[in-house]
Short mmCIF file of C-alpha atoms in Angstrom, two decimals:
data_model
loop_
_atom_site.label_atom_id
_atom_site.label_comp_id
_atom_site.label_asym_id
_atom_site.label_seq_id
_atom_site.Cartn_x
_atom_site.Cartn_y
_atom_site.Cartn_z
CA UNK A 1 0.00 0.00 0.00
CA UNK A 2 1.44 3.39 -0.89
CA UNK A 3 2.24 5.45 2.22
CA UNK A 4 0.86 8.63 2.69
CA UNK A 5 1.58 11.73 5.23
CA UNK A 6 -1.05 12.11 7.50
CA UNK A 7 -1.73 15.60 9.35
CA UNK A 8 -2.45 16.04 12.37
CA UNK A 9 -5.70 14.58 13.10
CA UNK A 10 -5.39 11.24 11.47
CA UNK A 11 -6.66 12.29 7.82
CA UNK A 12 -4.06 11.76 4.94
CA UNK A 13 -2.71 14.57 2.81
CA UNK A 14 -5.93 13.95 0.65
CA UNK A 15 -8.46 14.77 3.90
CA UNK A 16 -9.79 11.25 3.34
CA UNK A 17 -9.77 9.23 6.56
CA UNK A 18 -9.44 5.09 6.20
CA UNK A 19 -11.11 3.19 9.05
CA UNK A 20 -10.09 4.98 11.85
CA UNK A 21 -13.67 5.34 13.07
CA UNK A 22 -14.12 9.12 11.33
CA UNK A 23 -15.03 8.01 8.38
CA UNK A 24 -16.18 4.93 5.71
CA UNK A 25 -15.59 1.74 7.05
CA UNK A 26 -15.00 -0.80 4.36
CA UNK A 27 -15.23 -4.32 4.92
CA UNK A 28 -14.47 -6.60 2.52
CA UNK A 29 -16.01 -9.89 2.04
CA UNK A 30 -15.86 -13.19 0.43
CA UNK A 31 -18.97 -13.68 -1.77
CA UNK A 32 -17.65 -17.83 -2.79
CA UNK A 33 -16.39 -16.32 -6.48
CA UNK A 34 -13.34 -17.67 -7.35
CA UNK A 35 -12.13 -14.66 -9.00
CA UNK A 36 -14.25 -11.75 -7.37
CA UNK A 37 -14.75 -10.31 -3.46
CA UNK A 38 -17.01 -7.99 -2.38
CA UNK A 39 -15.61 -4.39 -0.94
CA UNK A 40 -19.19 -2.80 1.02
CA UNK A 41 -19.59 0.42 2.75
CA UNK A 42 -22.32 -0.46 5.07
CA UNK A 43 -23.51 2.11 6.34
CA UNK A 44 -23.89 3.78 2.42
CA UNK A 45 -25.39 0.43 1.00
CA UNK A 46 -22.76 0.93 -1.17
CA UNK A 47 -21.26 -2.33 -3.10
CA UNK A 48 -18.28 -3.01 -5.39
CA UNK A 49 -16.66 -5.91 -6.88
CA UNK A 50 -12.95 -6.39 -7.05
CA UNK A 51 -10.76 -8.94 -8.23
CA UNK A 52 -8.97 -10.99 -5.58
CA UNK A 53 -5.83 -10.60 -6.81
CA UNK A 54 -5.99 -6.64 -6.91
CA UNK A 55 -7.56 -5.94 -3.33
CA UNK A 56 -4.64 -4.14 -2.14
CA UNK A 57 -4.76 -1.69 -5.49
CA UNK A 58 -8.17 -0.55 -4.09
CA UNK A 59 -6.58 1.44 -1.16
CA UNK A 60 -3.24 2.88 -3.12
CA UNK A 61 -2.95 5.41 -5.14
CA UNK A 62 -3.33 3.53 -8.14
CA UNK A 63 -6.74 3.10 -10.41
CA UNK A 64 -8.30 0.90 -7.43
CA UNK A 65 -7.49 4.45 -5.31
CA UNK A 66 -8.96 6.77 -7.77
CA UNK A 67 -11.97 4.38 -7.96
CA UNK A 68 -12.41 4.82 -4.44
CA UNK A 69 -11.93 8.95 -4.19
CA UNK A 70 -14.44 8.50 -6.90
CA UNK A 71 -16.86 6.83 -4.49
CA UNK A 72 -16.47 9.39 -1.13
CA UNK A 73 -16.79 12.22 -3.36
CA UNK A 74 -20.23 10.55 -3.80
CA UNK A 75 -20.55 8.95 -0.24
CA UNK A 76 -22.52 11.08 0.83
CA UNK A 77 -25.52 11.66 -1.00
CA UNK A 78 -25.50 8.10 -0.87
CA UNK A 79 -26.18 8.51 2.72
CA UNK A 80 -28.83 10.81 2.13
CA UNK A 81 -30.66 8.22 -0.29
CA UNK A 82 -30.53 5.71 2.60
CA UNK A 83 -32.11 8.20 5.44
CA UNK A 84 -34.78 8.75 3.63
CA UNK A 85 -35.68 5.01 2.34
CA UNK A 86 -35.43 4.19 5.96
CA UNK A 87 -37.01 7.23 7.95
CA UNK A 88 -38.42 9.28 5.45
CA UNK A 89 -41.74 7.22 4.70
CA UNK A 90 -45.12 7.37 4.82
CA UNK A 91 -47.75 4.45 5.00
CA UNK A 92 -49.00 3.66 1.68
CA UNK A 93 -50.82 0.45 2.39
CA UNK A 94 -52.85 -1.57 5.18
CA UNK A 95 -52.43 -5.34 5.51
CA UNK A 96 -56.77 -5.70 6.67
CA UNK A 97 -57.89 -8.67 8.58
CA UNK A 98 -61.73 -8.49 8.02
CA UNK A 99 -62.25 -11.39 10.10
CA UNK A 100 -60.45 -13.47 12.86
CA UNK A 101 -61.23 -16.91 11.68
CA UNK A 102 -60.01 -19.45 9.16
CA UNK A 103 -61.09 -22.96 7.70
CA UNK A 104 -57.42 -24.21 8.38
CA UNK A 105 -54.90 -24.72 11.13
CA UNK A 106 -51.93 -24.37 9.41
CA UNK A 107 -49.01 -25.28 12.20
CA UNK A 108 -47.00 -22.44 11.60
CA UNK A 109 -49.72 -19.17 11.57
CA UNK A 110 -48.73 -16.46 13.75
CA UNK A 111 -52.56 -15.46 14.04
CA UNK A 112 -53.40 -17.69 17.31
CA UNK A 113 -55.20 -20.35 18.04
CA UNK A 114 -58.45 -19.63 19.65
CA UNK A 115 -58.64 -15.92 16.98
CA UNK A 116 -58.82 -18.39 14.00
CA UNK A 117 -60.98 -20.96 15.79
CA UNK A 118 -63.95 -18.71 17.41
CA UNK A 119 -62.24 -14.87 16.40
CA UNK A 120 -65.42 -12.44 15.46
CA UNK A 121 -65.80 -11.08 11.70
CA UNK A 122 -66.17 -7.34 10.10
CA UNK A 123 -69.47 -7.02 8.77
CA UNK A 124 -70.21 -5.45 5.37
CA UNK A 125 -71.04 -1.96 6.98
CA UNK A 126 -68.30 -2.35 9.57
CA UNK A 127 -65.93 -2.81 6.68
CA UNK A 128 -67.40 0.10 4.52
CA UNK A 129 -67.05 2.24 8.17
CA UNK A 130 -63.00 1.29 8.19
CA UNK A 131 -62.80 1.84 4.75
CA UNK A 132 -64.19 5.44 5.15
CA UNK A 133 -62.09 6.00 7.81
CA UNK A 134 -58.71 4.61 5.94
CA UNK A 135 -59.79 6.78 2.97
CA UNK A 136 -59.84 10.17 4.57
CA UNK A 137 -56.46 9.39 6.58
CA UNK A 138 -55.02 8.96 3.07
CA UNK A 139 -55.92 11.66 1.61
CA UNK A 140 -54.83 14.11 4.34
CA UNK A 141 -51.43 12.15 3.88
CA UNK A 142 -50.50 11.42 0.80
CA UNK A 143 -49.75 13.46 -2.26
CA UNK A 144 -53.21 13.86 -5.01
CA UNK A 145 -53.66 10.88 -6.94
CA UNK A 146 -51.66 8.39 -4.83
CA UNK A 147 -53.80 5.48 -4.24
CA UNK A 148 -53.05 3.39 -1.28
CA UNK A 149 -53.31 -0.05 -1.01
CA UNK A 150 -55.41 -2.50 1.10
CA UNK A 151 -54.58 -6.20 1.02
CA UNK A 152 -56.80 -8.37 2.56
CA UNK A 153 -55.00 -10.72 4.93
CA UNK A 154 -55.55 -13.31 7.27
CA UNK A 155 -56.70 -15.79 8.85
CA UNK A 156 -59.08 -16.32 5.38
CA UNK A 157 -60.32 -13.02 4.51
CA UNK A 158 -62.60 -15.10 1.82
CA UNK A 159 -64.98 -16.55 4.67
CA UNK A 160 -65.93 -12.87 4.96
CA UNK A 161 -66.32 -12.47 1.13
CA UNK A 162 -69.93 -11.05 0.42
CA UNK A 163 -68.30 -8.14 2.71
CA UNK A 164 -65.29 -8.50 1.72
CA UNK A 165 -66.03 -8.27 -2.58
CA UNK A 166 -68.81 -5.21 -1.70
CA UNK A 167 -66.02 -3.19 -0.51
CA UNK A 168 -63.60 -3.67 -3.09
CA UNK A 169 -66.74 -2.62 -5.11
CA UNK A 170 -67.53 0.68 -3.60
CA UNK A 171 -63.81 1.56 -2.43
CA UNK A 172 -62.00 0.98 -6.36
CA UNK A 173 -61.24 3.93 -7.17
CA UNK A 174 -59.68 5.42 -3.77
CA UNK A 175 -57.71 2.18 -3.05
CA UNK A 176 -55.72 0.09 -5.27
CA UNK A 177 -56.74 -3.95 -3.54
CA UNK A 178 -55.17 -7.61 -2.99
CA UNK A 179 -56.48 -10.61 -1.68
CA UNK A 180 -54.23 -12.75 0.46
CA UNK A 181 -56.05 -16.47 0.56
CA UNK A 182 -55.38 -20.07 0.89
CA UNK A 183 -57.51 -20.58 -2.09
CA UNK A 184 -60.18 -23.18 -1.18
CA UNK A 185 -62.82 -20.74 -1.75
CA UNK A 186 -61.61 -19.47 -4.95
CA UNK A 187 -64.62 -20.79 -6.86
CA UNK A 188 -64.80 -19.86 -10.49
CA UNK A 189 -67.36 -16.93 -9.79
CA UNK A 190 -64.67 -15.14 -7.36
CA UNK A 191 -61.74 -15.81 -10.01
CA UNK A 192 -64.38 -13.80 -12.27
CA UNK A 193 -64.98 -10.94 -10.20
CA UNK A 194 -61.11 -10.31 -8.84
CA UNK A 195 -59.44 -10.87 -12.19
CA UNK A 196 -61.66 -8.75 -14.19
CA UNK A 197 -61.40 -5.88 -11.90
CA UNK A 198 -57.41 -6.81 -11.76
CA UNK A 199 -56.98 -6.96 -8.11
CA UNK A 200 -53.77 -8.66 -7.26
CA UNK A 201 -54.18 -12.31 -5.86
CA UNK A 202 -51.69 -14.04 -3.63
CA UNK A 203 -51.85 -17.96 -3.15
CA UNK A 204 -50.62 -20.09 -0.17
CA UNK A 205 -48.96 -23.75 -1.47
CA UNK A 206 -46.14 -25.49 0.53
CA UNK A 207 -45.14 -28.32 -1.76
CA UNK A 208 -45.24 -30.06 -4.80
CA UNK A 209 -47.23 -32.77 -3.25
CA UNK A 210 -49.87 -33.44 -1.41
CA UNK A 211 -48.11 -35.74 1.04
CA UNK A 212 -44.91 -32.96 1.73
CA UNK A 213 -47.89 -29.83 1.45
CA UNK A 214 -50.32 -31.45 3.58
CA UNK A 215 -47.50 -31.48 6.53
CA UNK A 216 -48.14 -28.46 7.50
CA UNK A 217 -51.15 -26.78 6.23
CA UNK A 218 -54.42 -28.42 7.14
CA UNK A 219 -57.80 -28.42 7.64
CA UNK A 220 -59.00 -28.50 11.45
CA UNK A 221 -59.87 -31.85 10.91
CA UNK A 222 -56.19 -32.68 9.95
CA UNK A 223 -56.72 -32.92 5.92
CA UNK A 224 -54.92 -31.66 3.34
CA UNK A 225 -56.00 -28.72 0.93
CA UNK A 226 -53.17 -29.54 -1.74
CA UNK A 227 -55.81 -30.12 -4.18
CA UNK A 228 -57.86 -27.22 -3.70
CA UNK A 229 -55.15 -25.14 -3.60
CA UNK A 230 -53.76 -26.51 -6.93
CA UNK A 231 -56.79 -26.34 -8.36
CA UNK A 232 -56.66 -22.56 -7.95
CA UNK A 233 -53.39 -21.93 -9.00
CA UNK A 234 -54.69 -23.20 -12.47
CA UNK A 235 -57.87 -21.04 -12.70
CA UNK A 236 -55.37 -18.29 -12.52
CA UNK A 237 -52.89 -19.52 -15.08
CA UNK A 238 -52.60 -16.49 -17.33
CA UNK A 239 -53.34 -13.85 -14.98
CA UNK A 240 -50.44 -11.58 -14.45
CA UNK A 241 -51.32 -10.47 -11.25
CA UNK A 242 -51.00 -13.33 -8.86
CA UNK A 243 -48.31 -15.06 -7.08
CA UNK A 244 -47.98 -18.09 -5.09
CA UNK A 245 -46.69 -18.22 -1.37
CA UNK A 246 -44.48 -20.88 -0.08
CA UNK A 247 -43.64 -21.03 3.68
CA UNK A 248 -40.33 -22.37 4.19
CA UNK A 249 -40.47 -25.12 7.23
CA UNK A 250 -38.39 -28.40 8.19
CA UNK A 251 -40.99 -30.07 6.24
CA UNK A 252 -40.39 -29.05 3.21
CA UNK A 253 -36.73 -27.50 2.50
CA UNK A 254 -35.43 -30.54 0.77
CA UNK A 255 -38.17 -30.41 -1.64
CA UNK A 256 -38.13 -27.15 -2.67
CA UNK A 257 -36.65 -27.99 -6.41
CA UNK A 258 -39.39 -29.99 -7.08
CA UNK A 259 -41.65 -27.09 -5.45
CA UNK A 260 -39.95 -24.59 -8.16
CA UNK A 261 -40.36 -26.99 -11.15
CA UNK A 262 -44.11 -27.99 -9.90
CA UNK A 263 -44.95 -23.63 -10.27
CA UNK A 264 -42.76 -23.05 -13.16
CA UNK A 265 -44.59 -25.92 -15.23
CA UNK A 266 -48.05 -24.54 -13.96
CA UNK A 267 -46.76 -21.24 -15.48
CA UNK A 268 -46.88 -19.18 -12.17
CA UNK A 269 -45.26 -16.14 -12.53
CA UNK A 270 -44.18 -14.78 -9.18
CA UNK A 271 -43.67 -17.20 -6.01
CA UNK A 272 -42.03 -16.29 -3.01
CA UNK A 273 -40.07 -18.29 -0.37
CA UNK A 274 -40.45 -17.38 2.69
CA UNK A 275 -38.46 -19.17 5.92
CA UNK A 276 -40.99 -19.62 8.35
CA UNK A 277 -41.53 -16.77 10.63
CA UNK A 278 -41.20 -17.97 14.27
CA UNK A 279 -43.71 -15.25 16.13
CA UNK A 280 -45.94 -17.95 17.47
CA UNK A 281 -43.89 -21.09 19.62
CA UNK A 282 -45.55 -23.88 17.74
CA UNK A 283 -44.10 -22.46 14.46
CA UNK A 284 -40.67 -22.45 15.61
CA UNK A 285 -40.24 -26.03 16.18
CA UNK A 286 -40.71 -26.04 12.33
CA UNK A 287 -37.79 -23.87 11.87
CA UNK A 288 -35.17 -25.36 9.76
CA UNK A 289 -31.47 -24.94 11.02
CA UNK A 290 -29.51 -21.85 8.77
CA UNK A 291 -26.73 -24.35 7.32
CA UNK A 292 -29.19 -26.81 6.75
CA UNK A 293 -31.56 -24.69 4.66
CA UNK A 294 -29.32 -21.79 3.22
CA UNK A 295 -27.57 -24.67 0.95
CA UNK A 296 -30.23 -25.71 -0.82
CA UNK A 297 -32.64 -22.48 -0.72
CA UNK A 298 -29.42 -21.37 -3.43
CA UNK A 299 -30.22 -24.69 -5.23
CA UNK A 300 -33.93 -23.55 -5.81
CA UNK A 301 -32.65 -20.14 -7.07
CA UNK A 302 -29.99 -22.10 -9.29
CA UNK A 303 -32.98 -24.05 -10.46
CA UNK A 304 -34.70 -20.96 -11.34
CA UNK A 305 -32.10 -19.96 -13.58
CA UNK A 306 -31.71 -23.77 -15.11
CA UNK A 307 -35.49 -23.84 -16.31
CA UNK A 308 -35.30 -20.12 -17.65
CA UNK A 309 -32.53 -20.70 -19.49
CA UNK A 310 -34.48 -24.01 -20.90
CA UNK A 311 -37.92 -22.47 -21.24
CA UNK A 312 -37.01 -18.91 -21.78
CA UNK A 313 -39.41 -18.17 -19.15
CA UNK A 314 -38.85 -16.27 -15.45
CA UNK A 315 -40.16 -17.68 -12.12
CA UNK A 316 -39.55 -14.87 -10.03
CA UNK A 317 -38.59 -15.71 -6.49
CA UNK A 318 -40.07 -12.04 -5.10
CA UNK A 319 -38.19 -12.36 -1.41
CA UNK A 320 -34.95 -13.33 -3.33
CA UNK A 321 -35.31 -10.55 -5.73
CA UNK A 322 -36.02 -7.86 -3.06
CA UNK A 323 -32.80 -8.62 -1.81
CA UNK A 324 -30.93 -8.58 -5.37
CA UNK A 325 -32.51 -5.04 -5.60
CA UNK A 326 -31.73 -3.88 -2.10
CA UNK A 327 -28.21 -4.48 -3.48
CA UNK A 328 -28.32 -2.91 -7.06
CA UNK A 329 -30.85 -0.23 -6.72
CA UNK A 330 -31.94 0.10 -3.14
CA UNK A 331 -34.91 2.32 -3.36
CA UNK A 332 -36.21 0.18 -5.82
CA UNK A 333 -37.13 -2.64 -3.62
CA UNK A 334 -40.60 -3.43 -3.33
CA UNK A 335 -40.68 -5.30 0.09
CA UNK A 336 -39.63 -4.16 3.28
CA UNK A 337 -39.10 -6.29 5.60
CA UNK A 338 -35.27 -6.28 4.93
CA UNK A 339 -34.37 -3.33 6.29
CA UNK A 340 -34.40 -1.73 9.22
CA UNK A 341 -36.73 -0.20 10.30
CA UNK A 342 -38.71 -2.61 8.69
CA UNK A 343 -42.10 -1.51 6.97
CA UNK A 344 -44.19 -2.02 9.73
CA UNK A 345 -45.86 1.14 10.75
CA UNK A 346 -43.28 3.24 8.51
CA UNK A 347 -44.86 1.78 5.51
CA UNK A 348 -47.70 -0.18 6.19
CA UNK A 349 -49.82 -1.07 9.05
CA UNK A 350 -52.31 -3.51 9.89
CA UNK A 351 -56.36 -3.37 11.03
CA UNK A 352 -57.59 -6.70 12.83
CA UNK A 353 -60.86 -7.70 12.44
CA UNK A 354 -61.63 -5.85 15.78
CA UNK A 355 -60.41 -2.59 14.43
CA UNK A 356 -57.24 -2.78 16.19
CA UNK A 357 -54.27 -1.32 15.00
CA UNK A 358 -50.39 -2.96 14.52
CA UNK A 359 -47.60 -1.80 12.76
CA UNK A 360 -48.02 -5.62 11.06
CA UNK A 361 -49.96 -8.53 10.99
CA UNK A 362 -47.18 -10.28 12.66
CA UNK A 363 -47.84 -8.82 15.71
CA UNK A 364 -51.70 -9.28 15.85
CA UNK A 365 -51.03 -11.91 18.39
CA UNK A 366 -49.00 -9.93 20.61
CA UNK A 367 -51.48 -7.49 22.23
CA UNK A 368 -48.66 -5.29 23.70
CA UNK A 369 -48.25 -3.62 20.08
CA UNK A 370 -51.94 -3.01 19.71
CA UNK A 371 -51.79 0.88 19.21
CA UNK A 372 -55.47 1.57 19.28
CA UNK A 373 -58.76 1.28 17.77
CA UNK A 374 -59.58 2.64 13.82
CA UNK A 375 -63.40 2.33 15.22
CA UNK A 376 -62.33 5.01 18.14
CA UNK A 377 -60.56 7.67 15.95
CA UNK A 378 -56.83 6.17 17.11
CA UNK A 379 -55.57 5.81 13.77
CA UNK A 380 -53.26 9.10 14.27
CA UNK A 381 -52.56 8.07 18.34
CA UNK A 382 -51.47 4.09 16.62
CA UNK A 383 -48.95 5.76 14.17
CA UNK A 384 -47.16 7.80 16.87
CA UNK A 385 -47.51 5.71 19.48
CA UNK A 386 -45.16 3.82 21.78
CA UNK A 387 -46.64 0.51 20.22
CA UNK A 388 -45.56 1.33 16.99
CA UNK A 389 -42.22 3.12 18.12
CA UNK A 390 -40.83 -0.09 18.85
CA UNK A 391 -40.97 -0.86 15.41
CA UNK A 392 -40.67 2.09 13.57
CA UNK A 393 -37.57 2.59 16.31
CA UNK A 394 -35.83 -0.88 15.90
CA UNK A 395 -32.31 0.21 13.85
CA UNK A 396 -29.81 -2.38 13.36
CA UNK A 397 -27.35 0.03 14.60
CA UNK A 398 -28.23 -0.60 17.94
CA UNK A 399 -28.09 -4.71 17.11
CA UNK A 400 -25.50 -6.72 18.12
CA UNK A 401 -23.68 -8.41 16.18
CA UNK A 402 -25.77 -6.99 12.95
CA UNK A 403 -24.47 -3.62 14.10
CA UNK A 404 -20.68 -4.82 12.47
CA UNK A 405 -22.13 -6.61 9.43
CA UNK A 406 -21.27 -5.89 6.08
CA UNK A 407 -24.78 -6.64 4.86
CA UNK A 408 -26.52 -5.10 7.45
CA UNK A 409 -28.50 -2.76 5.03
CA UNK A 410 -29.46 -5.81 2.82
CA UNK A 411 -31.00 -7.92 5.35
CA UNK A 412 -32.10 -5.96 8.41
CA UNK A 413 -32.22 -8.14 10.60
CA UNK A 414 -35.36 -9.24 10.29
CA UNK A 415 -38.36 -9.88 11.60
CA UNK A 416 -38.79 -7.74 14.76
CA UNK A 417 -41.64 -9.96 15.64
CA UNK A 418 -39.82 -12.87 16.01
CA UNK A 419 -37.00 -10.85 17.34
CA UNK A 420 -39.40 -9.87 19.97
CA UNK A 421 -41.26 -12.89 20.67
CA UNK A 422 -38.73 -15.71 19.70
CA UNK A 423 -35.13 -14.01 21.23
CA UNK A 424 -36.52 -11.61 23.58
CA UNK A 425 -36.29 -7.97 22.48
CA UNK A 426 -35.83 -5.34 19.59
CA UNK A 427 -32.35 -4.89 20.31
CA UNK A 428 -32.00 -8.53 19.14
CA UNK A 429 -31.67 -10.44 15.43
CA UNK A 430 -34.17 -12.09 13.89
CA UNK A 431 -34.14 -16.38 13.12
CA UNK A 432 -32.38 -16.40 9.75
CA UNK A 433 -29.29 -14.07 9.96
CA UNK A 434 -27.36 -17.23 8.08
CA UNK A 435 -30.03 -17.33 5.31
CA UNK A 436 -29.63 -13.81 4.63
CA UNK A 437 -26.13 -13.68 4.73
CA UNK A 438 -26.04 -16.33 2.21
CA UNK A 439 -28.25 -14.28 -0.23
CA UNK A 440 -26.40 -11.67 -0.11
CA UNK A 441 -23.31 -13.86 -1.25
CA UNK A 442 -25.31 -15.18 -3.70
CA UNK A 443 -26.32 -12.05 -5.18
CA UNK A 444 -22.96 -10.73 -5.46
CA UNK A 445 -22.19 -13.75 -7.28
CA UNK A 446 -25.03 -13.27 -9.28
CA UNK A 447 -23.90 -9.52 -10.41
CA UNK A 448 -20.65 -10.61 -10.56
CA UNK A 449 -21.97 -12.85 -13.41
CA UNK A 450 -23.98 -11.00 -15.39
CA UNK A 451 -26.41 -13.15 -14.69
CA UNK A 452 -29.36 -10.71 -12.77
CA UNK A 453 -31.73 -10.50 -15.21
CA UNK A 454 -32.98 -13.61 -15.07
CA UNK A 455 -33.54 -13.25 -11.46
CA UNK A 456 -35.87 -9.39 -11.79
CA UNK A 457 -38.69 -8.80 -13.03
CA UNK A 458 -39.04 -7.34 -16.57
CA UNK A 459 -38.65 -3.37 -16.55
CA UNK A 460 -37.18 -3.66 -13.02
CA UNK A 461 -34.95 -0.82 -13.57
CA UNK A 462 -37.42 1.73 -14.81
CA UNK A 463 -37.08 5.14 -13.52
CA UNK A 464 -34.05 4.15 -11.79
CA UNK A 465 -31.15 5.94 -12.87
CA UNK A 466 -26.71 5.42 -12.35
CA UNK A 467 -25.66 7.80 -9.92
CA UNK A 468 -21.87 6.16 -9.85
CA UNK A 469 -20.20 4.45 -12.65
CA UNK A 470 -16.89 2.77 -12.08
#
């Protein structure tokens, strides 16, 4: 490394300081390329790619140094872009539980128990009442023309469809709407009514099969919906705005190949993967162990790749992608739940079926972060509250050990449900800091590549624009 005189308070001749705790702090990391590591600036999000045998170039005055003045000449508005995608939000969108209850009991729901057994349901003028309400708290918030969105959630919002259907009806212009469902009561006459007014549909399907599905998500009589839920997976084939939900357990990790070629052959579009989220106890004795699963959740994203390079047609894993984006274009992303703060509250929020308000369904169950009541005129109380402080407040700054990781801005440490309920506090991680980690790796891989595309949706990167070349 070419030595430089420093002046008096640490900085070098060029006023740039190198990890002496004033300034960047680059960590470098092994991504598994053979030829390429990763250099990251943490706190910045920013990411570069150098070659292995040239590391040392990057901090001497040679064209890996010049690179790098490039960079902290740029550093900080970098910064600036990353304040505001993680404190300068406002909710856009409401995940809505119209009712408590739900024809299954799938083993790893965070909604609990007795709510989805005997929980009470919204009632078509209830519904219209929160709908009101939601609408005018919009429009005092958000810029003219911005339509929020409402999903309808779960437990099964469907067993509260006449209510459910006669609001998306009234409310279509002020809101833009999804349905969340497990998809046994996706008869032919709802298919009708939520394609043709092209409200986005999302699926719940654990396996390929109904003997590695059924292990997990059942009936309360202990049966298996595989069939059902196959069955409306096809009478959606075609529609582009749907996507099928896998949750990630024990049960089925070393199946999740034949889960991927099972969706890509019935033309699904957009599926996501998501490792189990261990809110609720009985759900984390179906968490799979980090080594064990991080292997060959890479192998179903390899797998990805293999068919669309055979087909010529994407299966886009949505979680895996988020994280790709978070990486090339982070205010692109389109989920939030990996970074920190999270979404919940800062983004989104939640209404139970009681009117109560969450920063997230995740934490229905946990009455603690129950802000207030939408019914009472709390909405404004929730959002500031010390309920949803916790949330909006959880940084992974103040995290240890995520405080010191390199890919702290690309994960999050999420969830800060499970944080909470499963380790014990805020100021904790969340259950798959491995996973994550792993990801990351992989989508440094990925870029270094050239392989991305196949892994984005089409037109990801409109509106985005380069603010560093190198």
């Amino acid at each position: 490394m070419q030595k430089r005189t420093a002046n008096g308070n640490g900085a070098s001749s060029r006023g740039v300081f190198f990890n002496t705790g004033n300034g960047p702090m680059l960590q470098c990391i092994d991504i598994g390329d053979p030829t390429y590591a990763g250099i990251i600036d943490p706190d910045a999000a920013f990411w570069a790619l150098a070659r292995k045998d040239r590391l040392g170039d990057i901090f001497s005055g040679g064209r890996g140094g010049r690179t790098l003045q490039k960079y902290l000449r740029k550093r900080a508005s970098f910064l600036r872009e990353m304040e505001r995608l993680r404190f300068g939000n406002n909710p856009t969108a409401v995940y809505f539980n119209p009712t408590e209850r739900c024809n299954l009991n799938c083993k790893y729901c965070y909604i609990p128990e007795p709510m989805r057994r005997r929980g009470v349901e919204m009632s078509r003028e209830k519904l219209f009442q929160a709908l009101a309400i939601l609408k005018k708290h919009f429009q005092a918030t958000l810029p003219k023309g911005v339509r929020p969105q409402i999903i309808f959630h779960g437990s099964e919002p469907l067993l509260a469809r006449e209510a459910v259907f006669a609001a998306i009806e009234r409310y279509r212009c002020d809101f833009r709407f999804g349905v969340q469902t497990n998809g046994t009561l996706l008869d032919d006459a709802a298919v009708k009514f939520l394609t043709a007014r092209d409200i986005g549909v999302g699926l719940s399907l654990d396996g390929a099969s109904g003997a590695i599905a059924g292990r997990t998500r059942v009936t309360w009589n202990g049966h298996s919906v595989f069939a059902q839920a196959v069955e409306a997976v096809k009478k959606l084939r075609g529609y582009p705005n749907y996507n099928v939900i896998c949750t990630v357990t024990r049960q089925n990790m070393h199946a999740l190949n034949s889960l991927v070629d099972f969706l890509h052959e019935l033309e699904v579009p957009v599926c996501m993967l998501n490792p189990v989220r261990c809110t609720e106890p009985r759900a984390r004795g179906l968490k799979p162990a980090d080594h064990e699963l991080a292997p060959r959740y890479i192998e179903a994203l390899e797998r990805t790749y293999a068919l669309y390079k055979k087909t010529g047609r994407k299966l886009i894993v949505a979680n895996f992608a988020n994280i790709l984006l978070s990486i090339l274009a982070p205010t692109s992303r389109r989920l939030m739940c990996d970074i920190s703060p999270c979404g919940g509250g800062r983004c989104f929020f939640a209404v139970s079926a009681r009117g109560g308000l969450f920063p997230c369904s995740e934490f229905i169950g946990l009455p603690e972060f129950n802000g207030g009541n939408l019914f009472k005129g709390e909405l404004k109380k929730a959002l500031a509250g010390e309920a949803f402080k916790k949330v909006t407040g959880r940084k992974v700054e103040d995290i240890s050990p995520c405080a010191r990781c390199a890919v702290r801005h690309f994960c999050g440490s999420p969830c800060p449900a499970e944080a909470y309920a499963m380790n014990g506090g805020m100021e904790r991680p969340g259950a798959f800091c491995e996973l994550y980690e792993e990801q990351a790796r992989y989508a440094l891989r990925l870029i270094a590549s050239g392989r991305v595309g196949a892994f984005l949706w089409k037109g990801w990167d409109k509106g985005t624009q380069t603010t560093l070349m190198i």
